[in-house]
Amino acid sequence: MNKTILITGGAGFIGSHVVRLFVNSYPEYRIVNLDALTYAGNLENLTDIQDAPNYIFEKADITDAAHITRLFEQYKFDGVIHLAAESHVDRSIIDPNAFIMTNVMGTANLLNAARTLWKDNMDGKRFYHVSTDEVYGSLGEEGFFLETTPYDPQSPYSASKAASDHLVRAYGNTYHLPFVLTNCSNNYGPNHFPEKLIPLFINNIVNKKPLPVYGDGKYTRDWLYVIDHARAIDMVFHKGRNGETYNIGGFNEWQNIALVKLLCEKMDAKLGRNPGESAELITYIKDRPGHDRRYAIDANKINKELGWYPSVTFEEGLSKTIDWYMDNQEWLDHVTSGDYKKYYETQYTHR
Ligand code: NAD
Ligand code: DAU
């Protein structure tokens, strides 16, 4: 094996798809998946590759600087793809500190460890920071987020991600740490934790539970199938220019209420229910505090420079996602026990 690559957050939603892609596509790389296994981390996402000869799992918390330093000394990583984060906006409103610790301090610990390990020779090294379009704030009805759009984060989650992005660029500028950074729009697909809109609503439709739409439901997101995000990460890691930022998006904007109605329609058909039956579950509830109105990505830079474009249409991706959840009830049962139950009660009772 000619390279050792650290992937953080590889037991989570997007991370597990990135780990699988790298383990399968690059047998010549040793892939180390580092994850603290928080409520969002689930090794059941990776059972198909867990015995691959080029795969290693390390349970570690990125806020533990001493442990992170030891792992960098032990494995002498050539590259880092950093996805580990607290990722759910609603949880950041309930408990911002966990986001500041993991997203800001955790990223700083990884940057310090990489800088120390690579200080004498940075050739061929790369720190890839995976970030979000939410750092740009909220759009009105017109326009798109470009790589040059000024940062204007509005939630504790997006502020913590913005802080981590600034740190990565500052280490690039100050210490010449080789880095690339991407800001991506909303992902959906298999293994998505059912606290986020699409998997939560699929689960609630199956169980005939209310579908809690925040505010007037006219908030807009740009949806991308998770495997297309993983493909983009592969391309940027291997071909992206050092020190550059690339926006990644689905060219696929939906108002929440239109998306929820489409989901209800598709699920009625798949579940053999009468047309319109699941839409009756739609319940408007109190808005998310500080809710960003619209996100939309201009992904032309990655398209022109690296030739990346989404390969899966929304129609196709949504159908595959629904099928995956309906075929993986056991996965759902396992993740919806424990911590998630408590969170669901706090978040949705009395609203
Ligand atoms: P997720 O919440 O599903 O997974 C996060 C993973 O990080 C989990 O496996 C968790 O155990 C791990 N983790 C959390 N805290 C940790 C810590 N202190 N130490 C080690 N591991 C820890 O998140 P996701 O949706 O897969 O997002 C992954 C990354 O992509 C995040 O950085 C997120 O900001 C970014 N992102 C997500 C989206 C999206 O739509 N989900 C879009 C753009 C960018
Ligand atoms: O844009 C990228 C971001 O997308 C990522 O950085 C985040 O990690 C990821 O969680 C996601 O953030 P959002 O806040 O956009 O995703 P969420 O699925 O929580 O919400 C999508 C939209 O649906 C948003 O407008 C809020 C709304 N919503 C969400 C939930 C959970 C509801 O109306 N009801 C709900 O119950």
CSV table of C-alpha atoms and ligand atoms in Angstrom, one decimal:
chain,number,residue,atom,x,y,z
A,1,MET,CA,0.0,0.0,0.0
A,2,ASN,CA,1.5,3.3,-1.1
A,3,LYS,CA,-0.4,5.8,0.9
A,4,THR,CA,-2.2,6.0,4.3
A,5,ILE,CA,-5.3,8.2,4.2
A,6,LEU,CA,-7.2,9.3,7.3
A,7,ILE,CA,-11.0,9.7,6.9
A,8,THR,CA,-12.6,11.3,9.9
A,9,GLY,CA,-16.4,10.8,10.6
A,10,GLY,CA,-16.4,7.7,8.4
A,11,ALA,CA,-19.1,6.0,10.4
A,12,GLY,CA,-21.6,8.9,9.7
A,13,PHE,CA,-23.8,9.4,6.7
A,14,ILE,CA,-21.6,11.0,4.1
A,15,GLY,CA,-18.3,9.7,5.6
A,16,SER,CA,-19.5,6.1,5.3
A,17,HIS,CA,-20.1,6.6,1.5
A,18,VAL,CA,-16.7,8.2,1.2
A,19,VAL,CA,-14.9,5.4,3.1
A,20,ARG,CA,-16.6,2.7,0.9
A,21,LEU,CA,-15.7,4.5,-2.3
A,22,PHE,CA,-12.0,4.9,-1.2
A,23,VAL,CA,-11.7,1.3,0.1
A,24,ASN,CA,-13.1,-0.2,-3.0
A,25,SER,CA,-11.5,2.2,-5.6
A,26,TYR,CA,-8.0,2.4,-4.1
A,27,PRO,CA,-6.7,-1.0,-2.9
A,28,GLU,CA,-3.3,0.6,-2.9
A,29,TYR,CA,-4.3,3.0,-0.2
A,30,ARG,CA,-4.6,2.1,3.5
A,31,ILE,CA,-7.8,3.8,4.7
A,32,VAL,CA,-8.1,4.6,8.4
A,33,ASN,CA,-11.6,5.6,9.5
A,34,LEU,CA,-11.5,7.6,12.7
A,35,ASP,CA,-14.8,8.2,14.4
A,36,ALA,CA,-16.0,8.8,18.0
A,37,LEU,CA,-19.2,6.9,17.3
A,38,THR,CA,-21.5,9.6,18.6
A,39,TYR,CA,-25.3,9.1,18.3
A,40,ALA,CA,-24.7,9.8,14.5
A,41,GLY,CA,-21.9,7.3,14.0
A,42,ASN,CA,-22.9,3.8,13.1
A,43,LEU,CA,-20.5,1.0,12.0
A,44,GLU,CA,-23.5,-0.9,10.6
A,45,ASN,CA,-23.1,1.6,7.7
A,46,LEU,CA,-19.9,-0.2,6.7
A,47,THR,CA,-20.5,-3.9,7.3
A,48,ASP,CA,-19.8,-4.7,3.6
A,49,ILE,CA,-16.2,-3.4,3.7
A,50,GLN,CA,-15.3,-3.9,7.4
A,51,ASP,CA,-13.0,-6.9,6.6
A,52,ALA,CA,-11.3,-5.4,3.6
A,53,PRO,CA,-7.5,-5.7,3.8
A,54,ASN,CA,-6.9,-2.0,3.2
A,55,TYR,CA,-9.4,-0.8,5.9
A,56,ILE,CA,-8.8,0.0,9.6
A,57,PHE,CA,-11.3,1.5,12.1
A,58,GLU,CA,-10.0,3.7,15.0
A,59,LYS,CA,-12.5,4.8,17.7
A,60,ALA,CA,-11.2,8.3,18.7
A,61,ASP,CA,-12.6,11.7,19.5
A,62,ILE,CA,-11.1,14.6,17.6
A,63,THR,CA,-11.4,16.8,20.6
A,64,ASP,CA,-8.8,14.6,22.4
A,65,ALA,CA,-5.6,16.3,21.1
A,66,ALA,CA,-3.3,13.8,22.7
A,67,HIS,CA,-5.0,10.8,21.2
A,68,ILE,CA,-5.1,12.5,17.8
A,69,THR,CA,-1.4,13.3,18.0
A,70,ARG,CA,-0.6,9.6,18.9
A,71,LEU,CA,-2.6,8.4,15.9
A,72,PHE,CA,-0.8,10.7,13.5
A,73,GLU,CA,2.6,9.5,14.9
A,74,GLN,CA,1.5,5.8,14.6
A,75,TYR,CA,0.1,5.9,11.0
A,76,LYS,CA,2.1,8.8,9.5
A,77,PHE,CA,-0.9,9.8,7.3
A,78,ASP,CA,-0.2,11.1,3.8
A,79,GLY,CA,-3.6,12.7,3.5
A,80,VAL,CA,-6.6,13.6,5.6
A,81,ILE,CA,-10.3,13.8,4.5
A,82,HIS,CA,-12.0,15.5,7.4
A,83,LEU,CA,-15.8,14.9,7.7
A,84,ALA,CA,-16.2,14.4,11.5
A,85,ALA,CA,-18.6,17.0,12.9
A,86,GLU,CA,-21.7,17.7,14.8
A,87,SER,CA,-24.0,18.2,11.8
A,88,HIS,CA,-27.6,18.8,12.8
A,89,VAL,CA,-28.7,22.5,12.9
A,90,ASP,CA,-31.6,21.8,15.4
A,91,ARG,CA,-29.2,20.1,17.8
A,92,SER,CA,-26.9,23.1,17.5
A,93,ILE,CA,-29.7,25.3,18.7
A,94,ILE,CA,-30.3,23.1,21.7
A,95,ASP,CA,-26.6,22.6,22.6
A,96,PRO,CA,-24.1,24.9,20.7
A,97,ASN,CA,-21.1,23.9,22.9
A,98,ALA,CA,-20.8,20.4,21.5
A,99,PHE,CA,-20.6,22.0,18.0
A,100,ILE,CA,-17.9,24.4,19.1
A,101,MET,CA,-15.9,21.7,20.7
A,102,THR,CA,-16.0,19.2,17.8
A,103,ASN,CA,-16.2,21.4,14.8
A,104,VAL,CA,-13.8,24.1,15.9
A,105,MET,CA,-11.5,22.6,18.5
A,106,GLY,CA,-11.6,19.1,16.8
A,107,THR,CA,-10.6,20.6,13.5
A,108,ALA,CA,-7.8,22.6,15.2
A,109,ASN,CA,-6.4,19.4,16.7
A,110,LEU,CA,-6.3,17.7,13.4
A,111,LEU,CA,-4.6,20.7,11.7
A,112,ASN,CA,-2.0,20.8,14.5
A,113,ALA,CA,-1.3,17.1,14.2
A,114,ALA,CA,-1.0,17.3,10.4
A,115,ARG,CA,1.2,20.4,10.6
A,116,THR,CA,3.6,18.7,13.1
A,117,LEU,CA,3.8,15.5,11.1
A,118,TRP,CA,4.3,17.1,7.7
A,119,LYS,CA,6.5,20.1,8.8
A,120,ASP,CA,9.7,18.8,7.2
A,121,ASN,CA,8.2,17.6,3.9
A,122,MET,CA,4.8,18.6,2.6
A,123,ASP,CA,5.2,17.1,-0.8
A,124,GLY,CA,2.2,15.0,-1.8
A,125,LYS,CA,0.4,15.7,1.5
A,126,ARG,CA,-3.1,17.1,1.5
A,127,PHE,CA,-5.6,18.1,4.2
A,128,TYR,CA,-9.2,18.0,2.7
A,129,HIS,CA,-11.8,19.9,4.8
A,130,VAL,CA,-15.4,19.0,4.0
A,131,SER,CA,-17.7,21.9,4.7
A,132,THR,CA,-21.2,23.2,4.0
A,133,ASP,CA,-23.0,25.8,2.0
A,134,GLU,CA,-24.6,27.1,5.2
A,135,VAL,CA,-21.4,29.1,5.9
A,136,TYR,CA,-22.6,31.6,3.3
A,137,GLY,CA,-25.8,32.4,5.1
A,138,SER,CA,-29.2,32.7,3.5
A,139,LEU,CA,-30.2,33.8,0.0
A,140,GLY,CA,-33.3,35.7,-1.1
A,141,GLU,CA,-35.3,34.5,-4.1
A,142,GLU,CA,-32.5,35.2,-6.6
A,143,GLY,CA,-28.9,34.3,-6.8
A,144,PHE,CA,-26.5,31.5,-6.0
A,145,PHE,CA,-23.6,30.9,-3.6
A,146,LEU,CA,-20.2,31.2,-5.3
A,147,GLU,CA,-16.8,30.3,-3.9
A,148,THR,CA,-16.3,34.1,-3.5
A,149,THR,CA,-19.6,34.8,-1.6
A,150,PRO,CA,-18.7,36.4,1.8
A,151,TYR,CA,-19.3,34.2,4.8
A,152,ASP,CA,-22.4,35.0,6.8
A,153,PRO,CA,-23.3,32.0,9.0
A,154,GLN,CA,-26.6,32.2,10.9
A,155,SER,CA,-26.8,29.2,13.2
A,156,PRO,CA,-24.4,27.8,15.9
A,157,TYR,CA,-23.8,24.9,13.5
A,158,SER,CA,-22.9,27.0,10.5
A,159,ALA,CA,-20.9,29.5,12.6
A,160,SER,CA,-18.8,26.5,13.9
A,161,LYS,CA,-18.3,25.2,10.4
A,162,ALA,CA,-17.3,28.7,9.2
A,163,ALA,CA,-14.8,29.0,12.0
A,164,SER,CA,-13.3,25.6,11.0
A,165,ASP,CA,-13.1,26.7,7.4
A,166,HIS,CA,-11.2,29.9,8.4
A,167,LEU,CA,-8.8,27.9,10.5
A,168,VAL,CA,-8.0,25.6,7.6
A,169,ARG,CA,-7.3,28.5,5.2
A,170,ALA,CA,-5.2,30.3,8.0
A,171,TYR,CA,-3.0,27.2,8.4
A,172,GLY,CA,-2.6,27.1,4.6
A,173,ASN,CA,-1.6,30.7,4.5
A,174,THR,CA,0.5,30.8,7.7
A,175,TYR,CA,2.2,27.4,7.7
A,176,HIS,CA,1.8,26.4,4.0
A,177,LEU,CA,-0.3,23.4,5.0
A,178,PRO,CA,-1.5,21.9,1.7
A,179,PHE,CA,-5.3,21.9,1.7
A,180,VAL,CA,-8.5,21.8,-0.3
A,181,LEU,CA,-11.9,22.7,0.9
A,182,THR,CA,-15.4,22.1,-0.4
A,183,ASN,CA,-18.7,23.6,0.6
A,184,CYS,CA,-21.6,21.3,-0.3
A,185,SER,CA,-25.4,21.6,-0.4
A,186,ASN,CA,-27.9,19.3,1.3
A,187,ASN,CA,-27.2,15.6,0.8
A,188,TYR,CA,-29.8,12.8,0.8
A,189,GLY,CA,-29.6,9.0,0.3
A,190,PRO,CA,-29.1,5.7,2.2
A,191,ASN,CA,-27.7,5.8,5.8
A,192,HIS,CA,-29.0,9.3,6.4
A,193,PHE,CA,-29.8,9.7,10.2
A,194,PRO,CA,-33.5,10.1,10.6
A,195,GLU,CA,-33.4,13.5,12.3
A,196,LYS,CA,-32.9,15.3,9.0
A,197,LEU,CA,-35.8,16.2,6.8
A,198,ILE,CA,-35.9,13.4,4.1
A,199,PRO,CA,-35.2,10.3,6.3
A,200,LEU,CA,-37.3,11.6,9.2
A,201,PHE,CA,-40.2,12.1,6.9
A,202,ILE,CA,-39.8,8.7,5.2
A,203,ASN,CA,-39.8,7.0,8.6
A,204,ASN,CA,-42.8,9.0,9.8
A,205,ILE,CA,-44.8,8.3,6.6
A,206,VAL,CA,-44.1,4.5,7.0
A,207,ASN,CA,-45.3,4.8,10.6
A,208,LYS,CA,-48.2,7.1,9.8
A,209,LYS,CA,-46.8,9.8,12.2
A,210,PRO,CA,-47.2,13.6,11.7
A,211,LEU,CA,-44.9,15.2,9.2
A,212,PRO,CA,-43.6,18.3,11.1
A,213,VAL,CA,-43.1,21.1,8.5
A,214,TYR,CA,-41.3,24.2,10.0
A,215,GLY,CA,-42.9,27.6,9.5
A,216,ASP,CA,-44.6,28.2,6.1
A,217,GLY,CA,-42.7,25.3,4.5
A,218,LYS,CA,-41.4,27.6,1.7
A,219,TYR,CA,-37.8,27.3,2.8
A,220,THR,CA,-35.6,26.1,-0.1
A,221,ARG,CA,-32.7,23.7,-0.2
A,222,ASP,CA,-30.5,22.3,-3.1
A,223,TRP,CA,-30.5,18.5,-2.8
A,224,LEU,CA,-27.6,16.2,-3.9
A,225,TYR,CA,-27.5,12.4,-3.9
A,226,VAL,CA,-24.8,11.4,-1.3
A,227,ILE,CA,-22.9,9.2,-3.7
A,228,ASP,CA,-22.4,12.1,-6.1
A,229,HIS,CA,-21.0,14.1,-3.1
A,230,ALA,CA,-18.6,11.1,-2.5
A,231,ARG,CA,-17.6,11.2,-6.2
A,232,ALA,CA,-16.9,14.9,-5.9
A,233,ILE,CA,-14.7,14.4,-2.8
A,234,ASP,CA,-12.7,11.7,-4.7
A,235,MET,CA,-12.1,14.1,-7.6
A,236,VAL,CA,-11.2,17.1,-5.5
A,237,PHE,CA,-8.9,15.0,-3.2
A,238,HIS,CA,-7.0,13.7,-6.3
A,239,LYS,CA,-7.3,16.6,-8.8
A,240,GLY,CA,-8.3,19.8,-7.0
A,241,ARG,CA,-5.8,22.6,-7.0
A,242,ASN,CA,-3.9,23.2,-3.7
A,243,GLY,CA,-5.4,26.0,-1.6
A,244,GLU,CA,-8.7,26.1,-3.6
A,245,THR,CA,-12.3,26.0,-2.5
A,246,TYR,CA,-14.9,24.2,-4.6
A,247,ASN,CA,-18.7,24.5,-4.2
A,248,ILE,CA,-20.6,21.3,-4.7
A,249,GLY,CA,-24.4,21.3,-5.4
A,250,GLY,CA,-27.2,19.4,-7.0
A,251,PHE,CA,-28.5,22.0,-9.5
A,252,ASN,CA,-31.7,20.9,-7.8
A,253,GLU,CA,-33.7,23.4,-5.7
A,254,TRP,CA,-36.9,22.4,-3.9
A,255,GLN,CA,-39.1,24.3,-1.5
A,256,ASN,CA,-39.6,22.0,1.5
A,257,ILE,CA,-43.4,21.7,1.1
A,258,ALA,CA,-43.1,20.7,-2.6
A,259,LEU,CA,-40.5,18.1,-1.7
A,260,VAL,CA,-42.6,16.7,1.1
A,261,LYS,CA,-45.6,16.4,-1.2
A,262,LEU,CA,-43.5,14.6,-3.8
A,263,LEU,CA,-42.2,12.2,-1.1
A,264,CYS,CA,-45.8,11.6,0.1
A,265,GLU,CA,-46.9,10.8,-3.5
A,266,LYS,CA,-44.1,8.4,-4.1
A,267,MET,CA,-44.5,6.7,-0.8
A,268,ASP,CA,-48.3,6.3,-1.3
A,269,ALA,CA,-47.5,4.4,-4.5
A,270,LYS,CA,-44.8,2.3,-3.0
A,271,LEU,CA,-46.8,1.4,0.1
A,272,GLY,CA,-50.0,0.7,-1.9
A,273,ARG,CA,-51.9,3.6,-0.1
A,274,ASN,CA,-54.5,5.8,-1.7
A,275,PRO,CA,-53.2,8.8,-3.5
A,276,GLY,CA,-53.2,11.8,-1.0
A,277,GLU,CA,-53.2,9.6,2.1
A,278,SER,CA,-49.7,10.4,3.4
A,279,ALA,CA,-50.1,14.1,2.6
A,280,GLU,CA,-52.8,14.2,5.3
A,281,LEU,CA,-50.0,13.7,7.8
A,282,ILE,CA,-48.4,17.1,6.9
A,283,THR,CA,-48.5,19.3,10.1
A,284,TYR,CA,-47.2,22.9,10.1
A,285,ILE,CA,-45.3,23.6,13.3
A,286,LYS,CA,-43.4,26.4,14.9
A,287,ASP,CA,-40.4,27.6,12.8
A,288,ARG,CA,-36.7,26.8,13.5
A,289,PRO,CA,-35.2,29.9,15.2
A,290,GLY,CA,-33.1,31.8,12.7
A,291,HIS,CA,-34.1,29.5,9.9
A,292,ASP,CA,-32.2,30.2,6.6
A,293,ARG,CA,-34.6,30.9,3.8
A,294,ARG,CA,-32.9,29.6,0.8
A,295,TYR,CA,-29.6,27.8,-0.2
A,296,ALA,CA,-28.5,27.4,-3.8
A,297,ILE,CA,-25.1,26.5,-5.0
A,298,ASP,CA,-23.3,27.6,-8.2
A,299,ALA,CA,-21.3,24.4,-8.9
A,300,ASN,CA,-19.8,25.6,-12.2
A,301,LYS,CA,-16.2,25.8,-10.9
A,302,ILE,CA,-15.9,22.1,-10.0
A,303,ASN,CA,-17.8,21.3,-13.2
A,304,LYS,CA,-15.5,23.3,-15.5
A,305,GLU,CA,-12.2,22.5,-13.7
A,306,LEU,CA,-12.7,18.9,-12.7
A,307,GLY,CA,-15.6,17.7,-14.9
A,308,TRP,CA,-17.8,16.8,-12.0
A,309,TYR,CA,-21.6,16.8,-12.4
A,310,PRO,CA,-24.3,15.0,-10.5
A,311,SER,CA,-24.8,11.5,-12.0
A,312,VAL,CA,-28.1,10.7,-10.4
A,313,THR,CA,-31.4,12.7,-11.1
A,314,PHE,CA,-33.5,13.7,-8.1
A,315,GLU,CA,-36.4,11.4,-9.3
A,316,GLU,CA,-34.0,8.4,-9.4
A,317,GLY,CA,-32.2,9.3,-6.2
A,318,LEU,CA,-35.4,9.8,-4.2
A,319,SER,CA,-36.8,6.5,-5.4
A,320,LYS,CA,-33.6,4.7,-4.5
A,321,THR,CA,-33.5,6.4,-1.1
A,322,ILE,CA,-37.1,5.4,-0.2
A,323,ASP,CA,-36.4,1.8,-1.4
A,324,TRP,CA,-33.3,1.6,0.8
A,325,TYR,CA,-35.2,2.7,3.9
A,326,MET,CA,-38.1,0.3,3.2
A,327,ASP,CA,-35.6,-2.5,2.8
A,328,ASN,CA,-33.5,-1.7,5.9
A,329,GLN,CA,-36.0,-1.5,8.7
A,330,GLU,CA,-33.5,-3.2,11.0
A,331,TRP,CA,-30.9,-0.4,10.5
A,332,LEU,CA,-33.7,2.2,11.3
A,333,ASP,CA,-34.8,0.3,14.4
A,334,HIS,CA,-31.2,0.3,15.7
A,335,VAL,CA,-30.6,4.0,15.1
A,336,THR,CA,-34.0,5.2,16.3
A,337,SER,CA,-33.5,3.7,19.8
A,338,GLY,CA,-31.6,5.4,22.7
A,339,ASP,CA,-30.4,9.0,22.4
A,340,TYR,CA,-32.5,9.6,19.3
A,341,LYS,CA,-35.8,8.9,21.1
A,342,LYS,CA,-34.9,11.5,23.8
A,343,TYR,CA,-34.0,14.1,21.1
A,344,TYR,CA,-37.2,13.5,19.2
A,345,GLU,CA,-39.3,14.2,22.3
A,346,THR,CA,-37.4,17.4,23.2
A,347,GLN,CA,-37.5,18.7,19.6
A,348,TYR,CA,-41.1,17.9,18.6
A,349,THR,CA,-43.2,17.8,21.8
A,350,HIS,CA,-45.1,21.1,22.5
A,351,ARG,CA,-44.4,22.7,19.1
B,1,NAD,P1,-23.2,12.9,10.4
B,1,NAD,O1,-23.7,13.6,11.6
B,1,NAD,O2,-24.1,11.8,9.8
B,1,NAD,O3,-21.8,12.1,10.8
B,1,NAD,C1,-20.8,12.8,11.5
B,1,NAD,C2,-19.8,11.7,12.0
B,1,NAD,O4,-18.8,12.4,12.8
B,1,NAD,C3,-20.5,10.6,12.9
B,1,NAD,O5,-20.0,9.3,12.5
B,1,NAD,C4,-19.9,11.0,14.3
B,1,NAD,O6,-19.8,9.8,15.1
B,1,NAD,C5,-18.6,11.6,13.9
B,1,NAD,N1,-18.2,12.5,15.0
B,1,NAD,C6,-18.9,13.5,15.6
B,1,NAD,N2,-18.2,14.1,16.5
B,1,NAD,C7,-17.0,13.5,16.5
B,1,NAD,C8,-15.8,13.7,17.3
B,1,NAD,N3,-15.7,14.6,18.3
B,1,NAD,N4,-14.7,12.9,17.0
B,1,NAD,C9,-14.8,12.0,16.1
B,1,NAD,N5,-15.9,11.7,15.3
B,1,NAD,C10,-17.0,12.5,15.6
B,1,NAD,O7,-22.8,14.0,9.4
B,1,NAD,P2,-22.9,14.0,7.8
B,1,NAD,O8,-24.2,14.5,7.4
B,1,NAD,O9,-22.4,12.8,7.3
B,1,NAD,O10,-21.8,15.2,7.5
B,1,NAD,C11,-20.4,14.9,7.4
B,1,NAD,C12,-19.7,16.2,7.1
B,1,NAD,O11,-20.2,16.8,5.9
B,1,NAD,C13,-19.8,17.3,8.2
B,1,NAD,O12,-18.6,17.9,8.3
B,1,NAD,C14,-20.9,18.2,7.7
B,1,NAD,O13,-20.7,19.5,8.2
B,1,NAD,C15,-20.6,18.1,6.2
B,1,NAD,N6,-21.8,18.4,5.3
B,1,NAD,C16,-22.9,17.7,5.4
B,1,NAD,C17,-24.0,17.9,4.6
B,1,NAD,C18,-25.3,17.2,4.7
B,1,NAD,O14,-26.2,17.5,3.9
B,1,NAD,N7,-25.4,16.2,5.6
B,1,NAD,C19,-23.8,18.8,3.5
B,1,NAD,C20,-22.6,19.5,3.4
B,1,NAD,C21,-21.6,19.3,4.3
B,2,DAU,O1,-26.9,22.7,3.4
B,2,DAU,C1,-26.1,21.7,3.9
B,2,DAU,C2,-26.6,21.3,5.3
B,2,DAU,O2,-27.8,20.6,5.1
B,2,DAU,C3,-25.6,20.5,6.1
B,2,DAU,O3,-24.4,21.3,6.3
B,2,DAU,C4,-26.2,20.0,7.4
B,2,DAU,O4,-25.3,19.2,8.1
B,2,DAU,C5,-27.4,19.2,7.1
B,2,DAU,O5,-28.1,18.8,8.3
B,2,DAU,C6,-28.4,20.1,6.2
B,2,DAU,O6,-29.0,21.2,7.0
B,2,DAU,P1,-30.5,21.6,6.9
B,2,DAU,O7,-30.8,22.4,8.1
B,2,DAU,O8,-30.8,22.3,5.6
B,2,DAU,O9,-31.2,20.2,6.9
B,2,DAU,P2,-32.5,19.6,7.6
B,2,DAU,O10,-32.7,18.2,7.0
B,2,DAU,O11,-32.4,19.7,9.1
B,2,DAU,O12,-33.6,20.5,7.1
B,2,DAU,C7,-33.9,20.7,5.8
B,2,DAU,C8,-35.0,21.7,5.7
B,2,DAU,O13,-36.3,21.1,6.2
B,2,DAU,C9,-34.8,23.0,6.5
B,2,DAU,O14,-35.4,24.1,5.8
B,2,DAU,C10,-35.6,22.7,7.8
B,2,DAU,C11,-36.8,21.9,7.3
B,2,DAU,N1,-37.3,20.9,8.3
B,2,DAU,C12,-36.4,20.0,8.9
B,2,DAU,C13,-36.8,19.1,9.8
B,2,DAU,C14,-35.8,18.1,10.5
B,2,DAU,C15,-38.6,20.8,8.6
B,2,DAU,O15,-39.5,21.6,8.0
B,2,DAU,N2,-39.1,19.9,9.5
B,2,DAU,C16,-38.2,19.0,10.2
B,2,DAU,O16,-38.6,18.2,11.0
